[in-house]
mmCIF file of C-alpha atoms in Angstrom:
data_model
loop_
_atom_site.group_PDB
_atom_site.id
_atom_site.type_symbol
_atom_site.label_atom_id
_atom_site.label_comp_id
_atom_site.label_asym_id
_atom_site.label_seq_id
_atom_site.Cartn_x
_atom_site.Cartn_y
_atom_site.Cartn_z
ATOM 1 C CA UNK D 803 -14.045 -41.624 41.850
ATOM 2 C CA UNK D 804 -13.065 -38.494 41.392
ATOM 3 C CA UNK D 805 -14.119 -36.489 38.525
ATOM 4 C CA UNK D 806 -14.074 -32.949 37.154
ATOM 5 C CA UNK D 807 -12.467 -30.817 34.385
ATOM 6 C CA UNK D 808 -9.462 -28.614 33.918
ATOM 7 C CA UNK D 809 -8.786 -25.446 34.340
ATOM 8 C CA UNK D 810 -9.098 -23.776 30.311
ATOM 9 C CA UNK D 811 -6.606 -20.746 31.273
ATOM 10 C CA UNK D 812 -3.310 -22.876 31.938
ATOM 11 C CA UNK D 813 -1.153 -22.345 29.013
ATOM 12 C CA UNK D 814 0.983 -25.384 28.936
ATOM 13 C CA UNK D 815 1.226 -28.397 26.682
ATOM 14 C CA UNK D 816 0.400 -30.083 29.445
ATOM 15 C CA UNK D 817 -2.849 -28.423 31.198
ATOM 16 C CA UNK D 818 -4.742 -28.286 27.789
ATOM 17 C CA UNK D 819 -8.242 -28.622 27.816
ATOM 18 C CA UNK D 820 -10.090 -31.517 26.890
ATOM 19 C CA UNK D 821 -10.717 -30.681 23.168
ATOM 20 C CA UNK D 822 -6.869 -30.816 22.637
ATOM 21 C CA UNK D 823 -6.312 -34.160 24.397
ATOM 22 C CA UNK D 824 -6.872 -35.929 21.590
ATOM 23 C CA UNK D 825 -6.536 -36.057 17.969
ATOM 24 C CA UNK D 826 -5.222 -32.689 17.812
ATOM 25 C CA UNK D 827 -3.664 -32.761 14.285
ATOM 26 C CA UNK D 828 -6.580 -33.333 11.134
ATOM 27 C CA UNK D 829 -4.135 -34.169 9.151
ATOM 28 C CA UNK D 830 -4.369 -38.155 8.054
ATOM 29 C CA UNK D 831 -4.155 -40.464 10.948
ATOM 30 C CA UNK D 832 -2.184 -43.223 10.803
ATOM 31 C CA UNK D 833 -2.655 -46.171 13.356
ATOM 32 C CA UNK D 834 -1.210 -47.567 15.999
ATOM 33 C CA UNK D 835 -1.706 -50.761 19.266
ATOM 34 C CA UNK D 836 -0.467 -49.903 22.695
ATOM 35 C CA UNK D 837 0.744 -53.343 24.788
ATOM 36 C CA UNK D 838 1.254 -52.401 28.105
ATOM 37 C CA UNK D 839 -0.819 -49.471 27.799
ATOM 38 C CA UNK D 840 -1.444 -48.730 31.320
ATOM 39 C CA UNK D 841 -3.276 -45.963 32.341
ATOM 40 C CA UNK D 842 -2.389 -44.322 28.373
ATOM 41 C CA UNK D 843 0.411 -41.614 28.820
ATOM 42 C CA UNK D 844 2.156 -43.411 25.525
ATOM 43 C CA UNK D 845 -1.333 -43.892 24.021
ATOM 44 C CA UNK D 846 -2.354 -40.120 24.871
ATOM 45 C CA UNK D 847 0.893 -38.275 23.113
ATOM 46 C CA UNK D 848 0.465 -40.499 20.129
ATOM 47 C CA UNK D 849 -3.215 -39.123 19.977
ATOM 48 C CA UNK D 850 -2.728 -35.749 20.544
ATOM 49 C CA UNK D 851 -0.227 -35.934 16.983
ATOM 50 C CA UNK D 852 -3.620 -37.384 15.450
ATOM 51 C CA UNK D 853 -2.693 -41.248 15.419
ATOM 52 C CA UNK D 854 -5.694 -43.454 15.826
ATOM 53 C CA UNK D 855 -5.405 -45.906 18.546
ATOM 54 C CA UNK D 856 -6.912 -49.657 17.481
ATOM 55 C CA UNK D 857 -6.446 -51.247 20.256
ATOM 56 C CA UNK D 858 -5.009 -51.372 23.679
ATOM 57 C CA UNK D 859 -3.968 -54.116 26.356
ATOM 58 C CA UNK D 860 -3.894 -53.748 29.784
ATOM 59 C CA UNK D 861 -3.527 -56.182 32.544
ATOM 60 C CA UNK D 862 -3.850 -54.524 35.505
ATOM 61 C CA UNK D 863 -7.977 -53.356 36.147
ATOM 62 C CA UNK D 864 -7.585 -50.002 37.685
ATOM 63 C CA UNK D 865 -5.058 -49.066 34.588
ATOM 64 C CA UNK D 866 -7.339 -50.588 32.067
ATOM 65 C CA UNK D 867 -10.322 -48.771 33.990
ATOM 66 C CA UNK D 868 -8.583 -45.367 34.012
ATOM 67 C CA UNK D 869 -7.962 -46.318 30.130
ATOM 68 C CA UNK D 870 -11.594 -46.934 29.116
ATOM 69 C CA UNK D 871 -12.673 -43.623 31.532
ATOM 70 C CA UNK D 872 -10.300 -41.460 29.068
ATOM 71 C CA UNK D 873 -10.131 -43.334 25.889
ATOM 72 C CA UNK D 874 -13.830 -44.786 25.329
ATOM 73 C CA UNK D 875 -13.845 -45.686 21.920
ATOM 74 C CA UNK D 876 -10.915 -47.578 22.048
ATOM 75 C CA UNK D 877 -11.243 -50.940 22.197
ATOM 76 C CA UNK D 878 -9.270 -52.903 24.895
ATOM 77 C CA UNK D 879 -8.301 -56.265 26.282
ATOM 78 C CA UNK D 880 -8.125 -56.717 29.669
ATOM 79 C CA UNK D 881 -5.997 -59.444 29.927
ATOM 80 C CA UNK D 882 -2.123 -61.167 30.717
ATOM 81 C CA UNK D 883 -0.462 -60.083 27.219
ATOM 82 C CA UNK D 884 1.099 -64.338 27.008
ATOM 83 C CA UNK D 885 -2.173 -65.444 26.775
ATOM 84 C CA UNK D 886 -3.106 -63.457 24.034
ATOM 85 C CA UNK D 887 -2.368 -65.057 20.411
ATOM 86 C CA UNK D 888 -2.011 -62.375 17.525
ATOM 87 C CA UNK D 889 -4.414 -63.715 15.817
ATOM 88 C CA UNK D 890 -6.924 -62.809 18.160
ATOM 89 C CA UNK D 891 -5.513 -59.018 17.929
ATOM 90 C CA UNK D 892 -6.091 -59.102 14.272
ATOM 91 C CA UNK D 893 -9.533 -60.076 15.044
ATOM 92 C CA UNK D 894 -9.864 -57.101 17.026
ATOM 93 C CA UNK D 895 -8.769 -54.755 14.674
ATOM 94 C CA UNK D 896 -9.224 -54.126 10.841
ATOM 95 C CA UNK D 897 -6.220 -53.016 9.985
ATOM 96 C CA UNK D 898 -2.950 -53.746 10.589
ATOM 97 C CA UNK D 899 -1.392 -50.468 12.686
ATOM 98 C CA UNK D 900 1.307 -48.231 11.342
ATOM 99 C CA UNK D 901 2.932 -48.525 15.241
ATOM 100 C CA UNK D 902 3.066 -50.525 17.445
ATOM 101 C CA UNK D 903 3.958 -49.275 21.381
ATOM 102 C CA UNK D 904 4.864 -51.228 24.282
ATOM 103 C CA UNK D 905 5.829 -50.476 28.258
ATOM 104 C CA UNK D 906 6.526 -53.891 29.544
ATOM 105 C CA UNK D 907 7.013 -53.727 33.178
ATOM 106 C CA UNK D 908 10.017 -52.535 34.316
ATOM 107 C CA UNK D 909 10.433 -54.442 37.979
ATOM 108 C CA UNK D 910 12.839 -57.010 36.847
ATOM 109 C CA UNK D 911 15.672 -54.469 35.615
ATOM 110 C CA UNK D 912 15.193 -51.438 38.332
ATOM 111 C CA UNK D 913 17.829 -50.466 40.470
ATOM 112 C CA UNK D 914 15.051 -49.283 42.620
ATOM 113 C CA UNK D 915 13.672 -53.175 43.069
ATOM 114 C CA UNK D 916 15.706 -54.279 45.894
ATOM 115 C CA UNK D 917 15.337 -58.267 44.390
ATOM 116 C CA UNK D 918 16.122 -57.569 41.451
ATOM 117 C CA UNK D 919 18.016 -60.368 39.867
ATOM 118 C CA UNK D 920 21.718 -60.273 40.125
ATOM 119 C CA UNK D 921 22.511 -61.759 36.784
ATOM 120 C CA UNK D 922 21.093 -59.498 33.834
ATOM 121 C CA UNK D 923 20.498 -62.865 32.073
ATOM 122 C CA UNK D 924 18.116 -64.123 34.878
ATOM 123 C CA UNK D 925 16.120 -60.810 35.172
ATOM 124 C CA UNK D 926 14.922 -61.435 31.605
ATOM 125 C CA UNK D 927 14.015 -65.420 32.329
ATOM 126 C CA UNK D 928 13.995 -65.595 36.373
ATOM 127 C CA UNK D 929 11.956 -62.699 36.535
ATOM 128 C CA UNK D 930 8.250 -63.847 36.539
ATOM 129 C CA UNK D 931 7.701 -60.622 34.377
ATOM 130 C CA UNK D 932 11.207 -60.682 32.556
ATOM 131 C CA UNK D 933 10.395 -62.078 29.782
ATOM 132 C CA UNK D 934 7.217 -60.058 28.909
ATOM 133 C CA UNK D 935 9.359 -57.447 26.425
ATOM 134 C CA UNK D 936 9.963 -60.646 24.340
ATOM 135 C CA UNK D 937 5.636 -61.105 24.069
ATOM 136 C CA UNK D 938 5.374 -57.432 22.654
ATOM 137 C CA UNK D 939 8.621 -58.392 20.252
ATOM 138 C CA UNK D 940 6.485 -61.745 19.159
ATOM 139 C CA UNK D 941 3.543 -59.363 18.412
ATOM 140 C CA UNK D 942 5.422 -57.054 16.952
ATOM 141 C CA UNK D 943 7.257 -60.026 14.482
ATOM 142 C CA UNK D 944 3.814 -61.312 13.613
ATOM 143 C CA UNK D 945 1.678 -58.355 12.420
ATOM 144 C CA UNK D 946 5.046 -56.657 11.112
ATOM 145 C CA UNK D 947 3.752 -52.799 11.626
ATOM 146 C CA UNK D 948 6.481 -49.885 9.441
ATOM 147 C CA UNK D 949 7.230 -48.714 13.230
ATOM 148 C CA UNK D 950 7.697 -50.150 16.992
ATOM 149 C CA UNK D 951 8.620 -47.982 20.188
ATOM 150 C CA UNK D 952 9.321 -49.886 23.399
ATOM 151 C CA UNK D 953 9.658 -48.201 26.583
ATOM 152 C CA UNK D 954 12.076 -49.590 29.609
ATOM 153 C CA UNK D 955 14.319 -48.416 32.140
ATOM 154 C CA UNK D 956 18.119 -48.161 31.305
ATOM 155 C CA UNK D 957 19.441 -51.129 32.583
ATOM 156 C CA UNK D 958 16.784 -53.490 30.442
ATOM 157 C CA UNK D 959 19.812 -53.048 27.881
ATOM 158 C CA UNK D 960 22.586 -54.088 30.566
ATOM 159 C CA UNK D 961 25.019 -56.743 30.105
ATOM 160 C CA UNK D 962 23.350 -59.496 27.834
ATOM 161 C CA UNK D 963 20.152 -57.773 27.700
ATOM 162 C CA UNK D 964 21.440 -55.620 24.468
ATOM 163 C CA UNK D 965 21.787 -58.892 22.671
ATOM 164 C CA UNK D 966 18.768 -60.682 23.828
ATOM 165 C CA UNK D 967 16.541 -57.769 22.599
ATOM 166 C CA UNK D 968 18.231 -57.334 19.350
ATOM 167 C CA UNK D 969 18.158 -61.434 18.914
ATOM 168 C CA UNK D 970 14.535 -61.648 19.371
ATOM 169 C CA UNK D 971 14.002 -59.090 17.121
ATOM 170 C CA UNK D 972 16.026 -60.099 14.465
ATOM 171 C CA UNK D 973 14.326 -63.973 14.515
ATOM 172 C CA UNK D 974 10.750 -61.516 13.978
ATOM 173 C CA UNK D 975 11.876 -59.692 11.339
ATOM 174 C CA UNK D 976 13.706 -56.607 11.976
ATOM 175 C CA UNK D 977 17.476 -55.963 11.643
ATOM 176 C CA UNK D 978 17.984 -52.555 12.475
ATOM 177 C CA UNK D 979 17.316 -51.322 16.557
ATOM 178 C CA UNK D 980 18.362 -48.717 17.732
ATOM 179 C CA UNK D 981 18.510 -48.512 21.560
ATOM 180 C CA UNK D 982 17.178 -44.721 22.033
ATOM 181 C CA UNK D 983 17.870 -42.716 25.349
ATOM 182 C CA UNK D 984 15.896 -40.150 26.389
ATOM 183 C CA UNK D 985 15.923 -37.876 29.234
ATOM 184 C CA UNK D 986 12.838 -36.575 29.710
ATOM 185 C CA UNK D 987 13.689 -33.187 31.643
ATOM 186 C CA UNK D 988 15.357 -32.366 28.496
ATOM 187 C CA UNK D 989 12.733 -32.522 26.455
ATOM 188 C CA UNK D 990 9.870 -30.534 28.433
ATOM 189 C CA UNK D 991 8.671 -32.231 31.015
ATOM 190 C CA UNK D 992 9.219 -31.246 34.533
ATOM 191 C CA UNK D 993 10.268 -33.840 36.273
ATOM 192 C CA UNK D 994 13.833 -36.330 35.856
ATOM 193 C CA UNK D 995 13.649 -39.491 33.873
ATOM 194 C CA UNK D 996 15.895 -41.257 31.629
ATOM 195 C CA UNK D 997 14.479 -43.963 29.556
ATOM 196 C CA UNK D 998 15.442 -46.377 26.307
ATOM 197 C CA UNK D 999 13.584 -46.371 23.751
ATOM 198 C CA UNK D 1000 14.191 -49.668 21.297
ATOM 199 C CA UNK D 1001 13.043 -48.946 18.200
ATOM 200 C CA UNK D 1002 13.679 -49.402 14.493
ATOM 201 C CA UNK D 1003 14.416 -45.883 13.773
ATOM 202 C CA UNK D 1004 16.357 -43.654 15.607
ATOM 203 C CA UNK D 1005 14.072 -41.164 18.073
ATOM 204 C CA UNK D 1006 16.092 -37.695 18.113
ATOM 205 C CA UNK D 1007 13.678 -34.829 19.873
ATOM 206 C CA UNK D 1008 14.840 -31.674 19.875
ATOM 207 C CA UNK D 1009 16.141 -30.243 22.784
ATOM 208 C CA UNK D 1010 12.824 -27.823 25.203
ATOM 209 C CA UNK D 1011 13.358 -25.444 27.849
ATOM 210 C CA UNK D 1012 13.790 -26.565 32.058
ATOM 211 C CA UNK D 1013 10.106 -26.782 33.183
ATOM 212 C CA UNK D 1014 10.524 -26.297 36.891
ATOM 213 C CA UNK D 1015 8.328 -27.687 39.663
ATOM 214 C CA UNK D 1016 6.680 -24.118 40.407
ATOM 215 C CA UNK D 1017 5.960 -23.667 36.526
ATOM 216 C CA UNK D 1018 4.245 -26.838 36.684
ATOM 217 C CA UNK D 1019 2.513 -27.287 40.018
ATOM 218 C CA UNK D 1020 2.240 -23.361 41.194
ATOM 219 C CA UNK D 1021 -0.942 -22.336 39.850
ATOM 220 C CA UNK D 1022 -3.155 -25.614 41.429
ATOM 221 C CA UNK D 1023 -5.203 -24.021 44.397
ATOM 222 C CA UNK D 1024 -4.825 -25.947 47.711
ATOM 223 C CA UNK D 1025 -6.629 -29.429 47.488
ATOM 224 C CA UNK D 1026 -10.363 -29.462 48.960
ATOM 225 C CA UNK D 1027 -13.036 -31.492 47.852
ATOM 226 C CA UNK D 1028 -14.766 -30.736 45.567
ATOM 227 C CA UNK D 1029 -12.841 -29.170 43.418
ATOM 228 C CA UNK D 1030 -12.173 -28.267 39.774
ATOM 229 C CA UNK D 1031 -9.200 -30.650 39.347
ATOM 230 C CA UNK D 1032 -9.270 -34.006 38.997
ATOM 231 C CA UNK D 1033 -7.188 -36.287 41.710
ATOM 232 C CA UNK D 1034 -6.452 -33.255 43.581
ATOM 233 C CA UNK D 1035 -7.614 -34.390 47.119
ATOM 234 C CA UNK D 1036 -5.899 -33.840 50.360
ATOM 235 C CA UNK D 1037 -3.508 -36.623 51.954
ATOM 236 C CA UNK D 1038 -1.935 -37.449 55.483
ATOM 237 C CA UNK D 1039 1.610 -37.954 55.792
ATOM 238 C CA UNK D 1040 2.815 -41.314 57.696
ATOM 239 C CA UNK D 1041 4.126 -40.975 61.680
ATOM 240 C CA UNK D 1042 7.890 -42.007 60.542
ATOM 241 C CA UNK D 1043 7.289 -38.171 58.142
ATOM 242 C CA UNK D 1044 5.175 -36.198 59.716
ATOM 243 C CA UNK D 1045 7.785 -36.044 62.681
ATOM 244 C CA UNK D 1046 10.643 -35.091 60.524
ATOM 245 C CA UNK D 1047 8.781 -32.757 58.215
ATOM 246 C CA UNK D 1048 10.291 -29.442 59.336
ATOM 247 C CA UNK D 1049 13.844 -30.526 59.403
ATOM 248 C CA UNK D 1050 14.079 -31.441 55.885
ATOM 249 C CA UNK D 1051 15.405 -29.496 53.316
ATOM 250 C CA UNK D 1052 15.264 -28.683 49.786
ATOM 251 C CA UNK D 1053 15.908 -32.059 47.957
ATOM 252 C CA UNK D 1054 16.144 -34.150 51.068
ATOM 253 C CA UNK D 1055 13.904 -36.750 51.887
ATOM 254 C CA UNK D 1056 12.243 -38.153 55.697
ATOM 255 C CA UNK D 1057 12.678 -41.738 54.220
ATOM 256 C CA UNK D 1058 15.877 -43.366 52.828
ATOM 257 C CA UNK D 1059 15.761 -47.354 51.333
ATOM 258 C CA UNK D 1060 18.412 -49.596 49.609
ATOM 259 C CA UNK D 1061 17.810 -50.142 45.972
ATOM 260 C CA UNK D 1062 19.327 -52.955 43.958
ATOM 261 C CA UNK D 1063 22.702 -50.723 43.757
ATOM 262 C CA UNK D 1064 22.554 -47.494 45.403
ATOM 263 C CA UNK D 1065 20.616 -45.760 48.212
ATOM 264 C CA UNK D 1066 16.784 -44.577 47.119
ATOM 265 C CA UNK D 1067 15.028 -41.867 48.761
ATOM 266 C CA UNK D 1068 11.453 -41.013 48.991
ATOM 267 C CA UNK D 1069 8.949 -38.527 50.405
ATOM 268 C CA UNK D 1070 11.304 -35.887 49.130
ATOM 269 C CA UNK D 1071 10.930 -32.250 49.627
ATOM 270 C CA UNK D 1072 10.691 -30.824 46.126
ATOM 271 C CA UNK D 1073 12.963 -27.645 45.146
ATOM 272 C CA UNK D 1074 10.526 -25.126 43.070
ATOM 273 C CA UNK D 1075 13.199 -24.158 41.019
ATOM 274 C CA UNK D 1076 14.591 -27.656 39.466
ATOM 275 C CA UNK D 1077 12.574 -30.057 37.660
ATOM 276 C CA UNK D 1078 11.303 -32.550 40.004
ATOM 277 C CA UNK D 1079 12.731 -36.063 41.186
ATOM 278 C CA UNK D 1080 12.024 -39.022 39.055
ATOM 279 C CA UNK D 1081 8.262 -39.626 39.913
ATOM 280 C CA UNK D 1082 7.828 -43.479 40.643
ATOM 281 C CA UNK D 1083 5.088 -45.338 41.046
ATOM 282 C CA UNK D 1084 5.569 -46.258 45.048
ATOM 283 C CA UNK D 1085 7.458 -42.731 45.283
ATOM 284 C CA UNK D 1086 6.467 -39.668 47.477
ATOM 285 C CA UNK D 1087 7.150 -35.906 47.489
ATOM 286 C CA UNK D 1088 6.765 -33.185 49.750
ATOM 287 C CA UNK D 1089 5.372 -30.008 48.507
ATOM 288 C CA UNK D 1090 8.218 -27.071 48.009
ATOM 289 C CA UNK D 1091 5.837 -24.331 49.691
ATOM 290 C CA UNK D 1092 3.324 -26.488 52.247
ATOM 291 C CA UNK D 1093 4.110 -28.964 54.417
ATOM 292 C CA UNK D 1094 2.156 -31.504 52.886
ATOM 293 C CA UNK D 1095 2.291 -34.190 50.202
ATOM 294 C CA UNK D 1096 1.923 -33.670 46.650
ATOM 295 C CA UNK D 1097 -1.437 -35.269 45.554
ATOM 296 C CA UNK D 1098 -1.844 -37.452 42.840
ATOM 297 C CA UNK D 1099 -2.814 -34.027 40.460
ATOM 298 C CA UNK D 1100 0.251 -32.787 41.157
ATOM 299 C CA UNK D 1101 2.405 -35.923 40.761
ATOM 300 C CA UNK D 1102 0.178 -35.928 37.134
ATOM 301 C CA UNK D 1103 1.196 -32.514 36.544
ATOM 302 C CA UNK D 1104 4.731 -33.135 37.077
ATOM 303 C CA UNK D 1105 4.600 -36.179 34.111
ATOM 304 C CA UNK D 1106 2.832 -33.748 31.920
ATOM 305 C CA UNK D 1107 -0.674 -35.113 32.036
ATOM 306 C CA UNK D 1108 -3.311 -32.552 30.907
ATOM 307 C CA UNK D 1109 -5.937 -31.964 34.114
ATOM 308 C CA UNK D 1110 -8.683 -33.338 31.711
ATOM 309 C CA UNK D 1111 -6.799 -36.773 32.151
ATOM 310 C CA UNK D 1112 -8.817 -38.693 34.939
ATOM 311 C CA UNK D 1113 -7.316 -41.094 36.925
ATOM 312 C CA UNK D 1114 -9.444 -44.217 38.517
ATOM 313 C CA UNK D 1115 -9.032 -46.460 41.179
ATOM 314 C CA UNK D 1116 -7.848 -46.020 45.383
ATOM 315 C CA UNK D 1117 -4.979 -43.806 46.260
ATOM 316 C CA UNK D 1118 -2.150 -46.162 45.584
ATOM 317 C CA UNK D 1119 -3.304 -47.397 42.686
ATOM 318 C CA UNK D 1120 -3.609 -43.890 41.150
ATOM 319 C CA UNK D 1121 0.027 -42.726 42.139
ATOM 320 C CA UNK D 1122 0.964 -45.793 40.846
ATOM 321 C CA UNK D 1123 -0.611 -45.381 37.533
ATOM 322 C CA UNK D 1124 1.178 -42.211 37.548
ATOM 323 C CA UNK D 1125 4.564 -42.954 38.110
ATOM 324 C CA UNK D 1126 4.636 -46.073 35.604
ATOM 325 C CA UNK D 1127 3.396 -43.921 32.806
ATOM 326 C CA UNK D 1128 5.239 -42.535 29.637
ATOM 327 C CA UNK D 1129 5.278 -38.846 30.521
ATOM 328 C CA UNK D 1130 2.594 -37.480 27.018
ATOM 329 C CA UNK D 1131 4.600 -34.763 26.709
ATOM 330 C CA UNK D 1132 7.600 -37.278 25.855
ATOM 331 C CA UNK D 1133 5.215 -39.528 23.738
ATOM 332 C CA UNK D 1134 3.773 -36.675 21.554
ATOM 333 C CA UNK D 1135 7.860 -35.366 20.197
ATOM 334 C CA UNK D 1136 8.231 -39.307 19.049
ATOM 335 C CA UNK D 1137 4.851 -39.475 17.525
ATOM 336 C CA UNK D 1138 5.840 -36.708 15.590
ATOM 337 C CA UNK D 1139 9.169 -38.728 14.656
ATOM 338 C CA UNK D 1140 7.549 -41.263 13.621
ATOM 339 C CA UNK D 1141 4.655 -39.624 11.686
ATOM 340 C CA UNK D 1142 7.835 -38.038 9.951
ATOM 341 C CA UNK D 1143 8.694 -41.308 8.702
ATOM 342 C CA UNK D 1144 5.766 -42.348 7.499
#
């Protein structure tokens, strides 16, 4: 594994040092559980606007690893969230938490996931993983925090899937939703994402400067190991790229896939001047000045992790982590929503 600190001169939000990573407000804290945490990019910006997390769950090991390596004190459950009862999370914890957050996977309503389910209905009870948002809605009903935030691509809300989310909410308690989108370049982080964000109060950030790729990624010195950074080690590019490297232009890409409705692209060559492509967990870029890939540092960078935040686990598993996160920088402006309303 790969571990070292950040570099204390960066100035942005996202490239503080490891003293403002956490709990950066001494103000009170109120509380809050993270379902789904992964590897804790909801979990982090929450933090960082002095919320105390009591608990987190996290199926997958190399997420829940990465969790513990960054968040230590927090307890967590390693473990498929339909197995877990809420009566064993109030066991865990001795409170019950001001917020509850949850990023259910969002495979069965992707237009990137080429089998996704046809019929918005099925993804939600088809889907092996469909029905998981309607676990973190049962928790949610049963230890009735004053706030929830789910997380889930757009088309989770598609068709029926409005109705089945507001349904199952309404049988647990809560009448008011609102379906939130937020696009995340608008809002200071430097790379494209548009996201819902169900809730039971509406989540209006105010409006940050364009971060561009070159703002974010420029100052990172080549990738050699060791180094000062994190997850910034060197990586080869496939045959299939490598031989089409030097023909490809600003915002093209060596590989192109079908996704559930349109045409996906990946191992794109980044433009330093725009915000960056959506970064995915499976997805690729090409650096805008080298002819090389981006490594996992960078992807981190471009989702607004700090460099203090460690990621744990083999190359895939990392860029994965990555890419299925909620961007901190995102997470921190609805913490502060929230902490509004409390």
């Amino acid at each position: 594994m790969d571990v070292a600190g950040s570099n204390p001169a960066c100035p942005t939000t996202f490239r503080s040092s490891a003293a403002e990573m956490t709990h950066s407000s001494k103000k009170k804290e109120f509380s809050f559980i993270d379902l789904f945490s992964g590897a804790g990019g909801f979990s982090l910006g929450f933090m960082q606007e002095g919320f105390r997390d009591l608990l987190a769950i996290e199926i997958d090991n190399d997420a829940a690893q990465t969790y513990k390596f960054n968040f230590p004190d927090t307890p967590l459950m390693n473990a498929d969230i339909r197995t877990i009862h809420s009566l064993q999370i109030e066991s865990e914890i001795s409170e019950t938490p001001d917020v509850i957050l949850a990023s259910p996977p969002c495979e069965p309503f992707t237009s990137a996931n080429t089998a996704r389910q046809k019929d918005p209905f099925d993804r939600f009870y088809t889907d092996p993983k469909g029905d998981l948002i309607f676990h973190a809605i049962r928790i949610i009903g049963d230890l009735s925090p004053k706030f929830f935030v789910i997380e889930n691509v757009i088309p989770i809300v598609n068709g029926i899937g409005k109705e089945l989310i507001s349904n199952a909410f309404a049988k647990a308690g809560f009448e008011k939703i609102c379906f939130n989108v937020i696009t995340t370049e608008n809002h200071g982080c430097p790379s494209e994402r548009t996201r819902v964000f169900i809730s039971n109060i509406r989540l209006k950030l105010p409006k940050q400067r364009t971060i561009t790729t070159a703002e974010a990624i420029g100052d990172l010195p080549e990738p050699s190991y060791p180094n000062d950074f994190p997850n910034h080690f060197s990586l080869f590019f496939p045959k299939r790229v490598s031989d089409k490297i030097h023909r490809i232009k600003k915002g093209g890409a060596a590989v192109y896939f079908s996704g559930a409705v349109e045409e996906k692209k990946t191992w794109i060559k980044l433009d330093a001047e725009k915000v960056a492509d959506t970064i995915m967990g499976k997805s690729r870029f090409i650096h805008p000045f080298k002819n090389r890939p981006l490594t996992a540092r960078e992807h981190a960078r471009l989702m607004s992790f700090p460099d203090t935040f460690v990621f744990t686990g083999k190359v895939d598993s990392v860029f994965n982590q990555v890419g299925e996160a909620v961007p901190p920088v995102i997470s921190r402006q609805i913490a502060k929503v929230v902490k509004q309303k409390l």
